[in-house]
PDB file of C-alpha atoms in Angstrom:
ATOM      1  CA  MET X   1     192.101  83.968  73.572  1.00 76.00           C
ATOM      2  CA  TYR X   2     193.002  80.476  73.661  1.00 86.00           C
ATOM      3  CA  GLN X   3     196.136  80.886  71.425  1.00 76.00           C
ATOM      4  CA  GLU X   4     197.030  84.393  72.742  1.00 78.00           C
ATOM      5  CA  LYS X   5     196.825  83.272  76.740  1.00 90.00           C
ATOM      6  CA  ILE X   6     195.645  79.667  77.238  1.00 94.00           C
ATOM      7  CA  LYS X   7     198.162  77.970  74.949  1.00 96.00           C
ATOM      8  CA  ARG X   8     200.929  79.844  76.743  1.00 96.00           C
ATOM      9  CA  MET X   9     199.600  79.321  79.584  1.00 96.00           C
ATOM     10  CA  ILE X  10     199.571  75.844  79.455  1.00 96.00           C
ATOM     11  CA  ASP X  11     202.620  75.346  77.513  1.00 97.00           C
ATOM     12  CA  CYS X  12     204.862  77.092  80.234  1.00 97.00           C
ATOM     13  CA  ILE X  13     203.403  74.632  82.824  1.00 97.00           C
ATOM     14  CA  ILE X  14     204.383  71.679  80.677  1.00 97.00           C
ATOM     15  CA  ALA X  15     207.544  72.866  79.843  1.00 98.00           C
ATOM     16  CA  PHE X  16     208.631  73.923  83.666  1.00 97.00           C
ATOM     17  CA  SER X  17     207.334  71.032  84.967  1.00 97.00           C
ATOM     18  CA  VAL X  18     209.266  68.590  82.397  1.00 96.00           C
ATOM     19  CA  LEU X  19     212.132  70.544  83.382  1.00 96.00           C
ATOM     20  CA  VAL X  20     211.980  69.752  87.186  1.00 97.00           C
ATOM     21  CA  VAL X  21     210.533  66.010  86.896  1.00 96.00           C
ATOM     22  CA  GLY X  22     213.037  65.572  83.990  1.00 95.00           C
ATOM     23  CA  ALA X  23     216.276  67.141  85.411  1.00 96.00           C
ATOM     24  CA  ILE X  24     218.241  63.863  86.651  1.00 96.00           C
ATOM     25  CA  PRO X  25     216.890  61.804  83.691  1.00 95.00           C
ATOM     26  CA  MET X  26     218.175  64.762  81.325  1.00 97.00           C
ATOM     27  CA  LEU X  27     221.680  65.064  83.366  1.00 97.00           C
ATOM     28  CA  ILE X  28     222.273  61.300  83.196  1.00 97.00           C
ATOM     29  CA  VAL X  29     221.727  61.754  79.341  1.00 97.00           C
ATOM     30  CA  SER X  30     224.135  64.612  79.427  1.00 97.00           C
ATOM     31  CA  ILE X  31     226.942  62.277  80.944  1.00 97.00           C
ATOM     32  CA  PHE X  32     226.267  59.606  78.632  1.00 97.00           C
ATOM     33  CA  ILE X  33     226.447  62.201  75.693  1.00 97.00           C
ATOM     34  CA  LYS X  34     229.855  63.265  77.038  1.00 95.00           C
ATOM     35  CA  LEU X  35     231.310  60.054  77.611  1.00 95.00           C
ATOM     36  CA  ASP X  36     230.555  59.037  74.664  1.00 93.00           C
ATOM     37  CA  SER X  37     231.981  61.144  72.277  1.00 92.00           C
ATOM     38  CA  PRO X  38     233.966  64.622  72.039  1.00 93.00           C
ATOM     39  CA  GLY X  39     232.030  67.844  71.700  1.00 93.00           C
ATOM     40  CA  PRO X  40     229.126  69.706  73.709  1.00 96.00           C
ATOM     41  CA  VAL X  41     226.365  68.099  75.172  1.00 97.00           C
ATOM     42  CA  LEU X  42     223.841  70.226  73.126  1.00 97.00           C
ATOM     43  CA  PHE X  43     223.310  70.813  69.389  1.00 95.00           C
ATOM     44  CA  LYS X  44     222.503  74.624  68.768  1.00 96.00           C
ATOM     45  CA  GLN X  45     220.788  75.313  65.355  1.00 96.00           C
ATOM     46  CA  ASP X  46     219.544  78.422  63.661  1.00 97.00           C
ATOM     47  CA  ARG X  47     215.932  77.593  63.285  1.00 98.00           C
ATOM     48  CA  ILE X  48     212.882  80.007  61.496  1.00 98.00           C
ATOM     49  CA  GLY X  49     210.785  81.132  64.278  1.00 98.00           C
ATOM     50  CA  MET X  50     207.076  83.019  64.450  1.00 97.00           C
ATOM     51  CA  HIS X  51     206.879  86.332  62.164  1.00 97.00           C
ATOM     52  CA  GLY X  52     210.025  84.834  60.099  1.00 97.00           C
ATOM     53  CA  LYS X  53     212.134  85.370  63.802  1.00 98.00           C
ATOM     54  CA  VAL X  54     215.192  83.422  63.751  1.00 98.00           C
ATOM     55  CA  PHE X  55     216.001  81.404  66.610  1.00 98.00           C
ATOM     56  CA  GLN X  56     218.182  78.758  68.146  1.00 98.00           C
ATOM     57  CA  ILE X  57     216.630  75.197  68.542  1.00 98.00           C
ATOM     58  CA  LEU X  58     218.253  73.277  71.505  1.00 98.00           C
ATOM     59  CA  LYS X  59     218.391  69.343  71.109  1.00 97.00           C
ATOM     60  CA  PHE X  60     220.789  66.618  72.613  1.00 97.00           C
ATOM     61  CA  ARG X  61     223.738  66.224  70.361  1.00 96.00           C
ATOM     62  CA  SER X  62     223.043  62.622  68.465  1.00 93.00           C
ATOM     63  CA  MET X  63     225.777  63.425  65.932  1.00 91.00           C
ATOM     64  CA  CYS X  64     229.169  63.830  65.900  1.00 90.00           C
ATOM     65  CA  VAL X  65     230.661  67.163  66.129  1.00 85.00           C
ATOM     66  CA  GLY X  66     230.753  68.810  62.281  1.00 74.00           C
ATOM     67  CA  ALA X  67     228.079  66.125  61.115  1.00 73.00           C
ATOM     68  CA  GLU X  68     225.985  68.620  59.210  1.00 70.00           C
ATOM     69  CA  HIS X  69     228.550  69.490  56.771  1.00 67.00           C
ATOM     70  CA  THR X  70     230.012  65.908  56.189  1.00 65.00           C
ATOM     71  CA  GLY X  71     228.142  62.834  54.455  1.00 56.00           C
ATOM     72  CA  SER X  72     224.449  63.791  53.539  1.00 56.00           C
ATOM     73  CA  GLY X  73     224.127  66.951  55.263  1.00 57.00           C
ATOM     74  CA  VAL X  74     220.776  67.503  56.499  1.00 56.00           C
ATOM     75  CA  TYR X  75     219.875  64.438  55.989  1.00 55.00           C
ATOM     76  CA  SER X  76     220.421  61.349  58.597  1.00 59.00           C
ATOM     77  CA  GLY X  77     218.912  58.168  57.433  1.00 59.00           C
ATOM     78  CA  LYS X  78     219.248  54.619  58.721  1.00 61.00           C
ATOM     79  CA  GLY X  79     222.676  53.342  59.281  1.00 63.00           C
ATOM     80  CA  ASP X  80     224.010  57.174  58.984  1.00 78.00           C
ATOM     81  CA  ALA X  81     227.710  56.806  60.702  1.00 78.00           C
ATOM     82  CA  ARG X  82     227.495  60.524  62.247  1.00 88.00           C
ATOM     83  CA  VAL X  83     224.995  59.207  64.638  1.00 92.00           C
ATOM     84  CA  THR X  84     226.761  58.112  67.722  1.00 93.00           C
ATOM     85  CA  ARG X  85     225.892  55.310  70.074  1.00 93.00           C
ATOM     86  CA  VAL X  86     223.919  57.427  72.249  1.00 95.00           C
ATOM     87  CA  GLY X  87     222.566  59.193  69.588  1.00 94.00           C
ATOM     88  CA  LYS X  88     221.358  56.500  68.389  1.00 94.00           C
ATOM     89  CA  ILE X  89     218.643  55.610  70.929  1.00 95.00           C
ATOM     90  CA  ILE X  90     217.816  59.311  72.408  1.00 95.00           C
ATOM     91  CA  ARG X  91     216.728  59.600  68.460  1.00 92.00           C
ATOM     92  CA  ALA X  92     214.763  56.354  68.778  1.00 90.00           C
ATOM     93  CA  THR X  93     212.969  57.744  71.769  1.00 91.00           C
ATOM     94  CA  SER X  94     212.490  61.282  70.760  1.00 91.00           C
ATOM     95  CA  ILE X  95     215.111  61.794  73.700  1.00 95.00           C
ATOM     96  CA  ASP X  96     217.087  64.534  71.839  1.00 96.00           C
ATOM     97  CA  GLU X  97     214.335  66.899  71.627  1.00 96.00           C
ATOM     98  CA  LEU X  98     213.766  67.534  75.634  1.00 96.00           C
ATOM     99  CA  PRO X  99     215.729  70.414  76.423  1.00 97.00           C
ATOM    100  CA  GLN X 100     213.552  72.559  74.122  1.00 98.00           C
ATOM    101  CA  VAL X 101     211.337  72.796  76.867  1.00 98.00           C
ATOM    102  CA  ILE X 102     214.003  75.309  77.635  1.00 98.00           C
ATOM    103  CA  ASN X 103     212.780  76.821  73.937  1.00 98.00           C
ATOM    104  CA  ILE X 104     209.719  77.348  75.352  1.00 98.00           C
ATOM    105  CA  LEU X 105     210.194  78.729  78.443  1.00 98.00           C
ATOM    106  CA  ARG X 106     212.031  81.333  76.526  1.00 97.00           C
ATOM    107  CA  GLY X 107     208.934  81.985  74.268  1.00 97.00           C
ATOM    108  CA  ASP X 108     211.029  80.812  71.030  1.00 98.00           C
ATOM    109  CA  MET X 109     208.448  77.567  70.546  1.00 98.00           C
ATOM    110  CA  SER X 110     205.255  76.246  71.495  1.00 97.00           C
ATOM    111  CA  LEU X 111     204.351  72.227  72.380  1.00 97.00           C
ATOM    112  CA  ILE X 112     202.246  72.110  69.468  1.00 98.00           C
ATOM    113  CA  GLY X 113     203.088  74.013  66.583  1.00 97.00           C
ATOM    114  CA  PRO X 114     204.461  73.757  63.012  1.00 97.00           C
ATOM    115  CA  ARG X 115     207.972  72.389  63.278  1.00 97.00           C
ATOM    116  CA  PRO X 116     210.419  74.828  62.322  1.00 97.00           C
ATOM    117  CA  PRO X 117     212.623  75.009  59.213  1.00 97.00           C
ATOM    118  CA  LEU X 118     216.151  75.571  58.787  1.00 96.00           C
ATOM    119  CA  THR X 119     217.026  78.957  57.861  1.00 97.00           C
ATOM    120  CA  TYR X 120     218.070  77.702  54.126  1.00 95.00           C
ATOM    121  CA  HIS X 121     216.505  74.481  54.357  1.00 92.00           C
ATOM    122  CA  PRO X 122     214.035  74.176  52.206  1.00 93.00           C
ATOM    123  CA  TRP X 123     214.783  77.624  51.140  1.00 95.00           C
ATOM    124  CA  SER X 124     215.398  80.788  52.907  1.00 96.00           C
ATOM    125  CA  TYR X 125     212.475  82.960  54.890  1.00 97.00           C
ATOM    126  CA  GLU X 126     212.110  84.990  51.899  1.00 97.00           C
ATOM    127  CA  GLU X 127     211.568  82.456  49.366  1.00 97.00           C
ATOM    128  CA  TYR X 128     208.210  80.991  50.754  1.00 97.00           C
ATOM    129  CA  THR X 129     205.207  82.239  49.442  1.00 97.00           C
ATOM    130  CA  ASP X 130     202.713  84.725  50.729  1.00 97.00           C
ATOM    131  CA  GLU X 131     200.685  81.679  51.078  1.00 97.00           C
ATOM    132  CA  GLN X 132     203.384  79.624  53.372  1.00 97.00           C
ATOM    133  CA  LYS X 133     204.570  81.853  55.588  1.00 97.00           C
ATOM    134  CA  ARG X 134     201.245  81.859  57.325  1.00 97.00           C
ATOM    135  CA  MET X 135     202.739  78.938  58.825  1.00 97.00           C
ATOM    136  CA  PHE X 136     204.916  81.554  60.735  1.00 98.00           C
ATOM    137  CA  LYS X 137     201.516  83.488  62.233  1.00 97.00           C
ATOM    138  CA  VAL X 138     202.423  80.838  65.104  1.00 97.00           C
ATOM    139  CA  ARG X 139     205.061  79.907  67.627  1.00 97.00           C
ATOM    140  CA  PRO X 140     206.620  76.878  66.545  1.00 98.00           C
ATOM    141  CA  GLY X 141     206.313  73.577  68.229  1.00 98.00           C
ATOM    142  CA  ILE X 142     208.081  70.364  69.439  1.00 97.00           C
ATOM    143  CA  THR X 143     205.292  68.423  67.306  1.00 96.00           C
ATOM    144  CA  GLY X 144     202.481  69.420  65.251  1.00 96.00           C
ATOM    145  CA  TRP X 145     200.051  68.506  62.987  1.00 96.00           C
ATOM    146  CA  ALA X 146     202.095  67.789  59.859  1.00 95.00           C
ATOM    147  CA  GLN X 147     204.180  65.225  62.253  1.00 93.00           C
ATOM    148  CA  ILE X 148     201.489  63.318  63.121  1.00 94.00           C
ATOM    149  CA  HIS X 149     200.524  62.727  59.295  1.00 92.00           C
ATOM    150  CA  GLY X 150     204.014  60.830  58.538  1.00 82.00           C
ATOM    151  CA  ARG X 151     206.725  63.255  60.658  1.00 69.00           C
ATOM    152  CA  LYS X 152     210.031  63.140  58.551  1.00 70.00           C
ATOM    153  CA  ASP X 153     208.779  61.613  55.006  1.00 74.00           C
ATOM    154  CA  VAL X 154     206.061  63.945  54.528  1.00 85.00           C
ATOM    155  CA  GLU X 155     207.450  66.055  51.338  1.00 91.00           C
ATOM    156  CA  TRP X 156     207.706  69.673  52.369  1.00 93.00           C
ATOM    157  CA  HIS X 157     205.099  71.578  50.020  1.00 94.00           C
ATOM    158  CA  LYS X 158     202.502  69.272  51.689  1.00 95.00           C
ATOM    159  CA  ARG X 159     204.147  69.475  55.113  1.00 96.00           C
ATOM    160  CA  ILE X 160     203.774  73.289  54.624  1.00 96.00           C
ATOM    161  CA  LYS X 161     199.804  72.819  53.671  1.00 97.00           C
ATOM    162  CA  LEU X 162     199.455  70.258  56.970  1.00 97.00           C
ATOM    163  CA  ASN X 163     201.029  73.399  58.715  1.00 97.00           C
ATOM    164  CA  CYS X 164     199.075  76.503  57.573  1.00 97.00           C
ATOM    165  CA  TRP X 165     196.019  74.209  57.925  1.00 97.00           C
ATOM    166  CA  TYR X 166     196.472  74.121  61.267  1.00 97.00           C
ATOM    167  CA  VAL X 167     197.697  77.863  61.562  1.00 97.00           C
ATOM    168  CA  ASP X 168     193.627  77.687  60.262  1.00 96.00           C
ATOM    169  CA  HIS X 169     192.212  75.408  62.662  1.00 96.00           C
ATOM    170  CA  VAL X 170     194.273  76.077  66.190  1.00 96.00           C
ATOM    171  CA  SER X 171     192.197  75.045  69.244  1.00 96.00           C
ATOM    172  CA  PHE X 172     192.913  73.467  72.394  1.00 96.00           C
ATOM    173  CA  ARG X 173     190.612  70.112  71.079  1.00 96.00           C
ATOM    174  CA  LEU X 174     193.292  69.941  68.095  1.00 97.00           C
ATOM    175  CA  ASP X 175     196.454  70.347  70.671  1.00 97.00           C
ATOM    176  CA  LEU X 176     195.360  67.419  72.439  1.00 97.00           C
ATOM    177  CA  ILE X 177     194.478  65.510  69.681  1.00 97.00           C
ATOM    178  CA  ILE X 178     198.179  66.084  68.191  1.00 97.00           C
ATOM    179  CA  PHE X 179     199.650  65.747  71.697  1.00 96.00           C
ATOM    180  CA  LEU X 180     198.046  61.959  72.090  1.00 96.00           C
ATOM    181  CA  LYS X 181     198.768  60.748  68.745  1.00 95.00           C
ATOM    182  CA  THR X 182     202.218  62.446  68.884  1.00 94.00           C
ATOM    183  CA  ILE X 183     202.490  60.277  72.324  1.00 92.00           C
ATOM    184  CA  PHE X 184     201.611  57.134  70.460  1.00 90.00           C
ATOM    185  CA  LYS X 185     203.936  57.969  67.243  1.00 87.00           C
ATOM    186  CA  VAL X 186     206.973  58.389  69.529  1.00 86.00           C
ATOM    187  CA  LEU X 187     206.342  54.746  71.578  1.00 84.00           C
ATOM    188  CA  SER X 188     206.029  53.298  68.506  1.00 81.00           C
ATOM    189  CA  ASN X 189     208.756  54.877  66.859  1.00 72.00           C
ATOM    190  CA  ALA X 190     206.576  55.250  63.761  1.00 67.00           C
ATOM    191  CA  ASP X 191     208.034  57.517  60.632  1.00 62.00           C
ATOM    192  CA  ASN X 192     210.878  58.710  62.719  1.00 61.00           C
ATOM    193  CA  LYS X 193     213.772  58.226  60.085  1.00 60.00           C
ATOM    194  CA  ASN X 194     214.313  60.162  57.274  1.00 54.00           C
ATOM    195  CA  VAL X 195     213.555  58.307  53.711  1.00 50.00           C
ATOM    196  CA  GLY X 196     215.222  60.338  51.462  1.00 50.00           C
ATOM    197  CA  LYS X 197     215.380  64.226  50.067  1.00 54.00           C
ATOM    198  CA  THR X 198     211.800  65.365  51.066  1.00 58.00           C
ATOM    199  CA  VAL X 199     211.501  68.155  48.949  1.00 58.00           C
ATOM    200  CA  LYS X 200     210.241  68.203  45.018  1.00 53.00           C
ATOM    201  CA  GLU X 201     212.416  70.015  42.673  1.00 43.00           C
TER     202      GLU X 201
END
């Protein structure tokens, strides 16, 4: 009941509220992004969502155009020259994730859930085991159980196990715990930098 109806209702209320209250701040961020570097304000990227369906995740662009195909690819570590001046600020404060409230309203995402992986990293959808695919039984989230247990430095196999654990234990109480701990992580900027390739060979 919670996962099917109440969780979705809460998601839509929060996402709509953020969009209304944050409209002017988001407009200001958009202007700074345009002034800082050439290219679109929003960065769109294919991600794997619920039941393996591919959708385009939205973020404020924090890197130069075409950055994924240069340098270290999907990884962005400390001092990455591809990150713009404004990008450094919005990444450090997680403001770059704000446009994902639109993904929530579209039904692509939830506020809390497993972070949606890239279509090719760490693997394609077909390469996940049946056990690992259980993480795709719920809508992906802006933040989740794996994110409050290390965010960007958690190895992918462990990250997937944490995501599957969340799917088995999803509840309002758990979502509230994740939400509150995420706020602490964002305010302290803890574990917010990639420390290396988080996929075991």
